[in-house]
Amino acid sequence: MTSTRRTMKLGAFLPAPGHHVAAWRHPRSRPEGGLDFDYYRSLVQTAERGLFDMVFLSDGAGVRTHYKDADELSRQGRMVHFEPLTLLSALAVHTKHIGLTATASTTYNEPFHIARKFASLDHLSHGRAGWNVVTSATDAEARNFNLEQQPDHAARYHRAREFMEVVTGLWDSWEDDAFLYDKASGRFFDPAKLHVLGHRGEHFAVRGPLNVARPPQGHPVIVQAGSSADGQDFAAQWAEVVFTVQQTLDQAQTYRRGLRKQVEDHGRDPDGLKVMPGAFLVLGRTQAEAEDRFAELQDLVDPVLGMSLLTAQLGDVDLSGHDLDGPLPELPETGGSIGKQQVIYQQARSQGLTIRQVYQSVSAGRGHHRLVGTAESIADQLEDWFVNEGADGFNIMPDCLPDGLDQIVTLLVPELQRRGLMRTAYQGSTLRENLGLARPAHRATVVAR
Ligand SMILES: Cc1cc2nc3c(=O)[nH]c(=O)nc-3n(C[C@H](O)[C@H](O)[C@H](O)COP(=O)(O)O)c2cc1C
C-alpha cells in the first residue's frame, strides 16, 4: 500500500454497551461502563490499536429517549454516561494518534463556551479534537434549559449558522505564532497578531478574543449528522466529516454526489468533506456464528421496549391485546408516516413475521445499515460502497461492547488492510492528518462590528 492511495476513513462510535438496543443485557456487555473510565480507556486503546481515524461519542443535553413512563424508560440501556468533553480530555492522555470527537449542541450552549472547550481539547490532545455539531431535536433537552418546547427547526439552524461564525472567528483570535513568551523584551505575545472578533449579530454579541491560543489543528475538525435539507446545507457550508444513515449503495451514491455538489456551490473543495455512513456490524468467524450472535441479541429485546419502538414506527397504532407470537393485525390509517407503516407491514406479511419478530427487526440497528457476516463478507460490502463512491469511510457501530470492537480489530481490520483499503500505521499525528484534511489558514476577518 502506498501512502498516497485513497484509504477508508473509520470512526468508532462507542456508546458504553454497544449499539444493539438489547446489548446492555448481553452477558458479555458492560452496561455500567458509561461511567467507568478504565472501561472507556480500554475501548479507545483498542480502537487505536485498530488504527481508527477517530473515536466518536454522541451526546444530548439530557435524557433524550422518548418514553411513556418510568417503567418503559427503565428498560433502556444508555441512560447515564460521562459528559463527552471531560471524558475525551482524560482519554487524550492515554492515546497518541486516534481522533477524539464529541457532540455538542449549538442550541443549548453559548459559542464562547464551545470555542474554548474544543480549543482546549485540541491543545490537550496535540491536535486530535473533533466537534460533532448538532442543533438537538427533542423537547426533553429544551426542558433542561428554561423552555417547554425546543425552538423550531429553522430557528435552530439559523442560530447554528451564526454560532459557527462566532466559534471559528474565536479560534482565529490569535495567529499561530502570536505567542512570543519573550522574557528579555517583556512581550508575552505580538500585539500585531491579536484579532479581536467584535461579533454583533442576531443571536450573539461576542467580543473576544478567546483565552486559548489558536488550536494546533487551526480549527478542530467539524463533524455533522443532520439529514434534513437545512442540515445538509449546513454540512455543505461547514462540515468536514458527515455521518449519514443510507441503507443501500444507490442511496449512498446519490446522497454523496448531491452533497459534494452543494459543497462546491459553497466554494469549497468537495474532497474537504468526508462522507461516513453508519455501519452497524455483527461479526462472526463464520456466517452462522454471526447470525447466532445477532439472534442472541434479538432474543434479549425487551417486549415492552420493542413494542414501544414498533408502535412509534407504526404511527402510534395500539397493538395491546394481540399475541406477540401471532401475525401483525390489519393496520388502521393513522396520522403517522403511512409510507413507513406500509413498508413494515408489507415486510411482515411477505416474510410471515410475528409481532415479536417485527419489533425485533425495527429495533435492532436503530435505523443504520446493518451488516451481519464474516470479516470477508462485511469487507466486500464496505469495499463496494467505498470504491463505487458511496462513502469515504464508515462510522463503525459495534453491536455489543467490548467484544464487538475486539472482533472488528482482530478480524475485520486485517482483512481491510490485506485489500489495501486501510492504513497499516498512523502516518500523521493530528485528526486532520488522519483524515487527509487541510489545516485551515488563519482568517483575520472580523465577522461583524
Ligand atoms: C451517526 C449519528 C450520530 C448522531 N449523534 C447525535 C448526537 O450525539 N446528539 C444529537 O443530538 N443528535 C445526534 N444525531 C442526530 C443528528 O445530528 C440530527 O439532530 C438529526 O439527524 C436531525 O437533524 P435534521 O433535522 O437536520 O435531520 C446523530 C445522527 C447520526 C446519523
Short mmCIF file of C-alpha atoms and ligand atoms in Angstrom, two decimals:
data_model
loop_
_atom_site.label_atom_id
_atom_site.label_comp_id
_atom_site.label_asym_id
_atom_site.label_seq_id
_atom_site.Cartn_x
_atom_site.Cartn_y
_atom_site.Cartn_z
CA MET A 1 0.00 0.00 0.00
CA THR A 2 1.37 3.41 -0.88
CA SER A 3 0.70 6.37 1.35
CA THR A 4 -0.99 8.30 -1.47
CA ARG A 5 -3.66 5.68 -2.13
CA ARG A 6 -7.18 6.63 -1.04
CA THR A 7 -7.99 4.66 2.11
CA MET A 8 -11.16 4.29 4.14
CA LYS A 9 -11.72 6.69 7.00
CA LEU A 10 -13.05 4.88 10.04
CA GLY A 11 -14.82 6.23 13.10
CA ALA A 12 -15.50 4.08 16.16
CA PHE A 13 -18.90 5.13 17.53
CA LEU A 14 -18.83 3.83 21.10
CA PRO A 15 -21.85 4.03 23.43
CA ALA A 16 -20.91 2.00 26.53
CA PRO A 17 -22.87 -1.21 25.97
CA GLY A 18 -22.77 -1.17 22.15
CA HIS A 19 -25.37 -0.23 19.53
CA HIS A 20 -27.85 -3.08 19.67
CA VAL A 21 -30.86 -1.92 21.66
CA ALA A 22 -30.51 -5.00 23.92
CA ALA A 23 -26.70 -5.06 24.07
CA TRP A 24 -26.67 -3.91 27.69
CA ARG A 25 -28.44 -7.15 28.69
CA HIS A 26 -25.92 -9.43 26.99
CA PRO A 27 -23.72 -11.41 29.42
CA ARG A 28 -20.55 -10.06 27.81
CA SER A 29 -21.52 -6.35 27.73
CA ARG A 30 -20.62 -3.71 30.32
CA PRO A 31 -23.79 -1.64 30.89
CA GLU A 32 -22.19 0.23 33.82
CA GLY A 33 -19.27 1.19 31.52
CA GLY A 34 -20.84 4.59 30.70
CA LEU A 35 -19.34 5.85 33.94
CA ASP A 36 -16.25 3.64 34.16
CA PHE A 37 -13.13 5.41 32.97
CA ASP A 38 -10.94 2.28 32.86
CA TYR A 39 -13.50 0.65 30.60
CA TYR A 40 -13.52 3.59 28.16
CA ARG A 41 -9.73 3.81 28.23
CA SER A 42 -9.51 0.18 27.21
CA LEU A 43 -12.15 0.60 24.44
CA VAL A 44 -10.40 3.61 22.92
CA GLN A 45 -6.98 1.98 23.15
CA THR A 46 -8.45 -0.99 21.26
CA ALA A 47 -9.75 1.36 18.56
CA GLU A 48 -6.32 2.98 18.36
CA ARG A 49 -4.68 -0.44 18.02
CA GLY A 50 -7.08 -0.94 15.11
CA LEU A 51 -5.79 2.33 13.55
CA PHE A 52 -9.20 4.02 13.53
CA ASP A 53 -9.15 7.67 12.48
CA MET A 54 -11.27 8.69 15.42
CA VAL A 55 -13.50 7.69 18.25
CA PHE A 56 -16.93 9.34 18.34
CA LEU A 57 -19.10 9.97 21.41
CA SER A 58 -22.70 11.04 20.87
CA ASP A 59 -24.41 13.20 23.45
CA GLY A 60 -27.51 15.13 24.41
CA ALA A 61 -28.36 17.86 26.87
CA GLY A 62 -30.46 15.44 28.92
CA VAL A 63 -32.19 12.07 28.67
CA ARG A 64 -33.31 12.20 25.05
CA THR A 65 -35.13 8.89 24.76
CA HIS A 66 -38.87 9.05 24.06
CA TYR A 67 -40.72 7.10 26.72
CA LYS A 68 -44.22 6.66 28.05
CA ASP A 69 -43.37 6.16 31.70
CA ALA A 70 -40.57 5.23 34.09
CA ASP A 71 -41.31 1.52 33.61
CA GLU A 72 -40.62 1.79 29.88
CA LEU A 73 -37.57 4.03 30.37
CA SER A 74 -36.11 1.63 32.94
CA ARG A 75 -35.66 -0.95 30.16
CA GLN A 76 -33.39 1.27 28.06
CA GLY A 77 -29.64 0.81 28.39
CA ARG A 78 -27.98 4.16 27.81
CA MET A 79 -29.42 6.50 30.44
CA VAL A 80 -26.27 7.68 32.19
CA HIS A 81 -22.78 8.28 30.89
CA PHE A 82 -19.83 10.67 31.10
CA GLU A 83 -20.07 14.15 29.64
CA PRO A 84 -18.01 13.55 26.48
CA LEU A 85 -15.61 16.52 26.53
CA THR A 86 -14.42 15.71 30.03
CA LEU A 87 -14.12 12.04 29.09
CA LEU A 88 -12.16 12.83 25.92
CA SER A 89 -9.82 15.12 27.87
CA ALA A 90 -8.92 12.22 30.14
CA LEU A 91 -8.62 9.82 27.18
CA ALA A 92 -6.27 12.25 25.41
CA VAL A 93 -3.62 11.39 27.98
CA HIS A 94 -3.90 7.66 27.31
CA THR A 95 -3.79 7.74 23.50
CA LYS A 96 -1.48 9.22 20.88
CA HIS A 97 -2.98 9.12 17.40
CA ILE A 98 -6.70 8.49 17.42
CA GLY A 99 -9.00 11.48 16.88
CA LEU A 100 -11.34 12.43 19.74
CA THR A 101 -14.75 13.62 18.52
CA ALA A 102 -17.64 14.65 20.76
CA THR A 103 -21.11 16.02 20.18
CA ALA A 104 -22.07 19.45 21.47
CA SER A 105 -25.27 21.38 20.76
CA THR A 106 -25.50 24.84 19.24
CA THR A 107 -28.98 25.25 20.73
CA TYR A 108 -28.04 24.76 24.40
CA ASN A 109 -24.55 26.28 24.56
CA GLU A 110 -23.00 29.68 24.01
CA PRO A 111 -20.39 29.85 21.24
CA PHE A 112 -17.67 31.15 23.56
CA HIS A 113 -18.01 28.03 25.75
CA ILE A 114 -17.74 25.71 22.78
CA ALA A 115 -14.86 27.54 21.11
CA ARG A 116 -12.93 27.50 24.36
CA LYS A 117 -13.57 23.85 25.30
CA PHE A 118 -12.76 22.39 21.89
CA ALA A 119 -9.69 24.62 21.53
CA SER A 120 -8.59 23.38 24.93
CA LEU A 121 -9.17 19.72 23.97
CA ASP A 122 -7.21 20.29 20.77
CA HIS A 123 -4.22 21.59 22.77
CA LEU A 124 -4.50 18.81 25.39
CA SER A 125 -4.53 16.11 22.69
CA HIS A 126 -1.93 17.79 20.42
CA GLY A 127 -4.39 18.28 17.57
CA ARG A 128 -6.88 15.44 17.80
CA ALA A 129 -10.18 17.20 18.64
CA GLY A 130 -13.36 16.92 16.56
CA TRP A 131 -16.74 18.55 17.20
CA ASN A 132 -19.98 16.90 16.06
CA VAL A 133 -22.20 19.95 15.67
CA VAL A 134 -25.85 19.23 16.48
CA THR A 135 -28.84 21.51 16.71
CA SER A 136 -30.58 18.99 19.06
CA ALA A 137 -34.00 17.59 18.34
CA THR A 138 -36.00 16.89 21.49
CA ASP A 139 -38.24 18.83 23.87
CA ALA A 140 -36.69 16.77 26.68
CA GLU A 141 -33.50 18.79 26.22
CA ALA A 142 -35.33 22.12 25.92
CA ARG A 143 -36.92 21.45 29.33
CA ASN A 144 -33.48 21.44 30.94
CA PHE A 145 -32.83 24.93 29.58
CA ASN A 146 -35.77 27.03 30.74
CA LEU A 147 -38.01 26.15 27.78
CA GLU A 148 -41.13 24.00 27.44
CA GLN A 149 -40.51 23.19 23.79
CA GLN A 150 -37.48 23.23 21.57
CA PRO A 151 -37.13 26.19 19.19
CA ASP A 152 -38.43 25.25 15.75
CA HIS A 153 -36.19 23.52 13.22
CA ALA A 154 -35.43 26.56 11.04
CA ALA A 155 -34.70 28.71 14.10
CA ARG A 156 -32.26 26.08 15.44
CA TYR A 157 -30.30 26.02 12.18
CA HIS A 158 -30.42 29.82 11.92
CA ARG A 159 -28.76 30.08 15.32
CA ALA A 160 -26.32 27.30 14.40
CA ARG A 161 -25.05 29.21 11.35
CA GLU A 162 -24.26 32.34 13.35
CA PHE A 163 -22.84 30.11 16.11
CA MET A 164 -20.30 28.70 13.63
CA GLU A 165 -19.24 32.18 12.50
CA VAL A 166 -18.54 33.10 16.11
CA VAL A 167 -16.77 29.86 17.07
CA THR A 168 -14.48 29.81 14.05
CA GLY A 169 -13.84 33.54 14.46
CA LEU A 170 -12.83 32.99 18.09
CA TRP A 171 -10.48 30.16 17.10
CA ASP A 172 -8.74 32.74 14.89
CA SER A 173 -8.36 35.23 17.77
CA TRP A 174 -4.60 34.71 17.64
CA GLU A 175 -2.32 33.97 14.73
CA ASP A 176 -0.47 30.67 15.03
CA ASP A 177 2.78 32.32 16.07
CA ALA A 178 1.26 35.13 18.17
CA PHE A 179 2.78 34.00 21.46
CA LEU A 180 6.39 35.03 21.97
CA TYR A 181 6.86 34.37 25.71
CA ASP A 182 9.86 36.67 25.35
CA LYS A 183 11.22 37.18 28.84
CA ALA A 184 14.01 39.50 27.66
CA SER A 185 11.77 42.02 25.83
CA GLY A 186 8.84 41.59 28.17
CA ARG A 187 6.45 40.72 25.30
CA PHE A 188 4.15 37.80 26.08
CA PHE A 189 2.63 38.00 22.60
CA ASP A 190 3.00 40.04 19.45
CA PRO A 191 0.18 42.64 19.52
CA ALA A 192 0.01 42.68 15.69
CA LYS A 193 -1.09 39.01 15.81
CA LEU A 194 -4.11 39.51 18.03
CA HIS A 195 -7.50 39.68 16.28
CA VAL A 196 -10.45 40.74 18.38
CA LEU A 197 -13.62 39.33 16.84
CA GLY A 198 -16.10 42.01 17.87
CA HIS A 199 -19.11 39.99 16.69
CA ARG A 200 -22.54 41.58 16.88
CA GLY A 201 -25.25 39.55 15.23
CA GLU A 202 -28.84 38.47 15.61
CA HIS A 203 -28.25 35.90 18.35
CA PHE A 204 -24.82 36.71 19.72
CA ALA A 205 -22.69 39.64 20.81
CA VAL A 206 -19.20 38.25 21.42
CA ARG A 207 -16.21 40.50 21.58
CA GLY A 208 -13.36 38.02 22.09
CA PRO A 209 -10.51 37.32 21.97
CA LEU A 210 -10.54 33.68 23.08
CA ASN A 211 -8.42 32.95 26.14
CA VAL A 212 -6.85 29.93 24.43
CA ALA A 213 -4.18 30.17 21.69
CA ARG A 214 -5.05 29.08 18.15
CA PRO A 215 -5.73 25.30 18.23
CA PRO A 216 -2.94 23.03 16.90
CA GLN A 217 -5.25 21.99 14.03
CA GLY A 218 -6.12 25.62 13.31
CA HIS A 219 -9.73 24.62 13.89
CA PRO A 220 -10.80 21.30 15.44
CA VAL A 221 -12.43 19.06 12.79
CA ILE A 222 -16.11 19.89 12.19
CA VAL A 223 -18.47 16.90 12.01
CA GLN A 224 -22.20 17.00 11.28
CA ALA A 225 -25.02 14.45 11.10
CA GLY A 226 -28.26 16.27 10.24
CA SER A 227 -30.15 14.88 7.27
CA SER A 228 -32.86 17.49 6.65
CA ALA A 229 -32.46 19.96 3.76
CA ASP A 230 -31.27 22.57 6.26
CA GLY A 231 -28.93 20.06 7.87
CA GLN A 232 -27.42 19.16 4.50
CA ASP A 233 -26.91 22.76 3.51
CA PHE A 234 -25.30 23.42 6.88
CA ALA A 235 -22.98 20.43 6.32
CA ALA A 236 -22.09 21.66 2.84
CA GLN A 237 -21.03 25.01 4.27
CA TRP A 238 -19.26 23.89 7.44
CA ALA A 239 -18.71 20.14 7.83
CA GLU A 240 -15.50 18.23 7.14
CA VAL A 241 -17.00 14.87 8.11
CA VAL A 242 -20.64 13.89 7.70
CA PHE A 243 -22.28 10.93 9.43
CA THR A 244 -25.15 9.55 7.36
CA VAL A 245 -27.75 6.77 7.51
CA GLN A 246 -28.15 5.41 3.95
CA GLN A 247 -29.21 1.78 3.60
CA THR A 248 -28.20 0.96 0.02
CA LEU A 249 -25.26 1.75 -2.25
CA ASP A 250 -27.58 3.52 -4.65
CA GLN A 251 -28.90 5.83 -1.90
CA ALA A 252 -25.38 6.41 -0.60
CA GLN A 253 -24.06 7.37 -4.05
CA THR A 254 -26.96 9.74 -4.68
CA TYR A 255 -26.53 11.39 -1.28
CA ARG A 256 -22.73 11.73 -1.56
CA ARG A 257 -22.88 13.09 -5.13
CA GLY A 258 -25.54 15.64 -4.12
CA LEU A 259 -23.68 16.77 -1.04
CA ARG A 260 -20.37 17.14 -2.91
CA LYS A 261 -22.15 19.37 -5.41
CA GLN A 262 -23.55 21.52 -2.59
CA VAL A 263 -20.05 21.75 -1.08
CA GLU A 264 -18.78 23.07 -4.42
CA ASP A 265 -21.64 25.56 -4.55
CA HIS A 266 -20.36 26.91 -1.22
CA GLY A 267 -16.97 27.46 -2.89
CA ARG A 268 -15.30 24.58 -1.08
CA ASP A 269 -13.26 21.61 -2.35
CA PRO A 270 -15.58 18.56 -2.21
CA ASP A 271 -12.64 16.40 -1.10
CA GLY A 272 -12.56 18.54 2.05
CA LEU A 273 -15.68 16.72 3.24
CA LYS A 274 -15.62 13.00 4.14
CA VAL A 275 -18.93 11.16 3.96
CA MET A 276 -19.13 8.38 6.53
CA PRO A 277 -22.34 6.31 6.60
CA GLY A 278 -23.07 4.40 9.80
CA ALA A 279 -22.33 0.65 9.62
CA PHE A 280 -23.94 -1.43 12.36
CA LEU A 281 -21.75 -4.53 12.46
CA VAL A 282 -22.43 -8.04 13.74
CA LEU A 283 -19.32 -10.07 13.07
CA GLY A 284 -18.57 -13.79 13.32
CA ARG A 285 -15.81 -16.16 12.18
CA THR A 286 -18.47 -17.87 10.05
CA GLN A 287 -21.78 -16.59 8.69
CA ALA A 288 -23.59 -18.97 11.06
CA GLU A 289 -21.66 -17.62 14.04
CA ALA A 290 -22.58 -14.01 13.08
CA GLU A 291 -26.23 -14.93 12.66
CA ASP A 292 -26.27 -16.76 16.00
CA ARG A 293 -24.71 -13.72 17.65
CA PHE A 294 -27.39 -11.48 16.15
CA ALA A 295 -30.18 -13.89 17.16
CA GLU A 296 -28.85 -13.95 20.72
CA LEU A 297 -29.10 -10.16 20.89
CA GLN A 298 -32.52 -10.11 19.23
CA ASP A 299 -33.86 -12.56 21.83
CA LEU A 300 -32.89 -10.07 24.53
CA VAL A 301 -35.05 -7.23 23.13
CA ASP A 302 -37.47 -6.47 25.96
CA PRO A 303 -41.10 -6.79 24.79
CA VAL A 304 -42.16 -3.52 26.49
CA LEU A 305 -39.34 -1.66 24.78
CA GLY A 306 -39.71 -3.47 21.46
CA MET A 307 -43.45 -2.77 21.37
CA SER A 308 -42.86 0.87 22.19
CA LEU A 309 -40.36 1.24 19.33
CA LEU A 310 -42.68 -0.60 16.92
CA THR A 311 -45.75 1.39 17.99
CA ALA A 312 -43.84 4.63 17.37
CA GLN A 313 -42.73 3.44 13.92
CA LEU A 314 -46.29 2.48 13.02
CA GLY A 315 -47.65 5.92 13.97
CA ASP A 316 -48.93 5.12 17.49
CA VAL A 317 -51.05 2.12 16.47
CA ASP A 318 -52.39 0.31 19.54
CA LEU A 319 -51.26 -3.32 19.43
CA SER A 320 -52.16 -4.18 23.02
CA GLY A 321 -54.20 -7.35 23.35
CA HIS A 322 -52.55 -9.02 20.35
CA ASP A 323 -50.47 -12.19 20.75
CA LEU A 324 -46.77 -11.31 20.35
CA ASP A 325 -46.21 -14.62 18.61
CA GLY A 326 -49.11 -14.12 16.22
CA PRO A 327 -49.26 -12.10 12.97
CA LEU A 328 -49.34 -8.31 12.77
CA PRO A 329 -53.07 -7.34 12.51
CA GLU A 330 -54.55 -5.20 9.73
CA LEU A 331 -53.49 -1.65 10.47
CA PRO A 332 -55.84 1.32 10.69
CA GLU A 333 -54.93 4.53 8.88
CA THR A 334 -53.09 6.89 11.25
CA GLY A 335 -51.68 10.38 11.17
CA GLY A 336 -48.15 8.93 11.29
CA SER A 337 -45.85 8.05 8.43
CA ILE A 338 -48.07 5.97 6.13
CA GLY A 339 -45.03 5.11 3.97
CA LYS A 340 -43.05 3.70 6.84
CA GLN A 341 -46.09 1.87 8.22
CA GLN A 342 -46.73 0.19 4.89
CA VAL A 343 -43.11 -0.86 4.44
CA ILE A 344 -43.11 -2.55 7.85
CA TYR A 345 -46.49 -4.12 7.28
CA GLN A 346 -45.68 -5.50 3.83
CA GLN A 347 -42.36 -6.87 5.04
CA ALA A 348 -44.11 -8.59 7.95
CA ARG A 349 -46.74 -10.12 5.66
CA SER A 350 -44.39 -11.24 2.89
CA GLN A 351 -41.95 -12.84 5.33
CA GLY A 352 -44.67 -14.26 7.61
CA LEU A 353 -43.26 -12.45 10.66
CA THR A 354 -44.87 -12.44 14.10
CA ILE A 355 -45.33 -9.20 16.09
CA ARG A 356 -42.28 -10.18 18.18
CA GLN A 357 -40.18 -10.68 15.05
CA VAL A 358 -41.33 -7.34 13.64
CA TYR A 359 -40.39 -5.37 16.77
CA GLN A 360 -37.06 -7.18 16.90
CA SER A 361 -36.43 -6.21 13.30
CA VAL A 362 -37.26 -2.49 13.71
CA SER A 363 -35.36 -2.06 16.99
CA ALA A 364 -32.09 -3.82 16.11
CA GLY A 365 -29.85 -1.34 14.28
CA ARG A 366 -31.59 1.93 15.18
CA GLY A 367 -32.06 2.73 11.51
CA HIS A 368 -28.44 2.26 10.43
CA HIS A 369 -27.20 0.00 7.65
CA ARG A 370 -26.87 -3.45 9.22
CA LEU A 371 -24.18 -5.92 8.19
CA VAL A 372 -24.22 -9.41 9.72
CA GLY A 373 -21.41 -11.64 8.46
CA THR A 374 -17.76 -12.61 8.38
CA ALA A 375 -14.81 -10.25 8.01
CA GLU A 376 -14.68 -11.19 4.30
CA SER A 377 -18.36 -10.64 3.55
CA ILE A 378 -18.51 -7.38 5.52
CA ALA A 379 -15.28 -6.14 3.89
CA ASP A 380 -16.84 -6.98 0.47
CA GLN A 381 -19.79 -4.71 1.21
CA LEU A 382 -17.75 -1.86 2.69
CA GLU A 383 -15.35 -2.07 -0.26
CA ASP A 384 -18.26 -1.96 -2.69
CA TRP A 385 -19.58 1.29 -1.15
CA PHE A 386 -16.08 2.77 -0.88
CA VAL A 387 -14.77 2.06 -4.39
CA ASN A 388 -18.10 2.94 -6.00
CA GLU A 389 -18.13 6.38 -4.38
CA GLY A 390 -20.95 5.80 -1.91
CA ALA A 391 -18.65 6.57 1.03
CA ASP A 392 -15.26 7.96 2.03
CA GLY A 393 -15.30 5.68 5.03
CA PHE A 394 -17.64 4.46 7.74
CA ASN A 395 -18.81 5.31 11.21
CA ILE A 396 -18.43 1.83 12.67
CA MET A 397 -21.12 0.88 15.17
CA PRO A 398 -20.27 -2.32 17.05
CA ASP A 399 -23.32 -4.36 18.07
CA CYS A 400 -22.17 -5.11 21.61
CA LEU A 401 -19.14 -3.89 23.56
CA PRO A 402 -16.40 -4.54 24.39
CA ASP A 403 -16.12 -7.81 22.43
CA GLY A 404 -17.74 -6.41 19.24
CA LEU A 405 -14.87 -3.92 18.90
CA ASP A 406 -12.22 -6.56 19.74
CA GLN A 407 -13.58 -8.71 16.90
CA ILE A 408 -13.59 -5.79 14.46
CA VAL A 409 -9.96 -5.02 15.29
CA THR A 410 -8.74 -8.62 15.15
CA LEU A 411 -10.82 -9.88 12.20
CA LEU A 412 -12.12 -7.03 10.02
CA VAL A 413 -9.25 -4.50 10.16
CA PRO A 414 -6.62 -7.04 8.93
CA GLU A 415 -8.98 -8.02 6.10
CA LEU A 416 -9.35 -4.37 5.03
CA GLN A 417 -5.57 -3.89 5.28
CA ARG A 418 -4.95 -7.03 3.19
CA ARG A 419 -7.09 -5.42 0.47
CA GLY A 420 -5.13 -2.14 0.70
CA LEU A 421 -8.26 -0.32 1.89
CA MET A 422 -6.91 0.71 5.28
CA ARG A 423 -3.67 2.13 6.63
CA THR A 424 -1.17 -0.23 8.28
CA ALA A 425 0.25 2.50 10.53
CA TYR A 426 -0.71 6.04 11.50
CA GLN A 427 1.12 8.48 9.22
CA GLY A 428 0.34 11.75 10.97
CA SER A 429 -0.33 12.83 14.50
CA THR A 430 -3.45 15.02 14.25
CA LEU A 431 -7.04 14.14 13.41
CA ARG A 432 -6.77 16.30 10.28
CA GLU A 433 -3.72 14.33 9.19
CA ASN A 434 -5.52 11.03 9.87
CA LEU A 435 -8.43 12.16 7.69
CA GLY A 436 -6.35 13.87 4.99
CA LEU A 437 -7.96 17.27 5.68
CA ALA A 438 -6.19 20.57 5.11
CA ARG A 439 -5.36 22.78 8.09
CA PRO A 440 -7.46 25.98 7.77
CA ALA A 441 -5.44 29.13 7.17
CA HIS A 442 -5.82 31.88 9.75
CA ARG A 443 -8.54 34.36 8.80
CA ALA A 444 -8.06 37.84 10.12
CA THR A 445 -11.60 38.81 9.16
CA VAL A 446 -13.87 40.49 11.62
CA VAL A 447 -17.32 38.90 11.28
CA ALA A 448 -19.33 41.96 12.33
CA ARG A 449 -18.83 45.10 14.36
C1 LIG B 1 -24.31 8.90 13.42
C2 LIG B 1 -25.18 9.95 14.00
C3 LIG B 1 -24.86 10.49 15.23
C4 LIG B 1 -25.66 11.46 15.82
N1 LIG B 1 -25.32 11.93 17.05
C5 LIG B 1 -26.12 12.82 17.65
C6 LIG B 1 -25.81 13.28 18.96
O1 LIG B 1 -24.81 12.88 19.55
N2 LIG B 1 -26.64 14.18 19.53
C7 LIG B 1 -27.76 14.66 18.90
O2 LIG B 1 -28.47 15.48 19.47
N3 LIG B 1 -28.07 14.23 17.64
C8 LIG B 1 -27.29 13.32 17.04
N4 LIG B 1 -27.61 12.86 15.79
C9 LIG B 1 -28.80 13.42 15.14
C10 LIG B 1 -28.47 14.50 14.14
O3 LIG B 1 -27.38 15.28 14.47
C11 LIG B 1 -29.65 15.40 13.91
O4 LIG B 1 -30.05 16.02 15.10
C12 LIG B 1 -30.82 14.68 13.35
O5 LIG B 1 -30.41 13.96 12.24
C13 LIG B 1 -31.89 15.68 12.98
O6 LIG B 1 -31.32 16.71 12.20
P1 LIG B 1 -32.01 17.13 10.88
O7 LIG B 1 -33.30 17.72 11.32
O8 LIG B 1 -31.13 18.10 10.18
O9 LIG B 1 -32.19 15.86 10.10
C14 LIG B 1 -26.82 11.91 15.17
C15 LIG B 1 -27.15 11.38 13.91
C16 LIG B 1 -26.35 10.41 13.34
C17 LIG B 1 -26.71 9.86 12.00
#
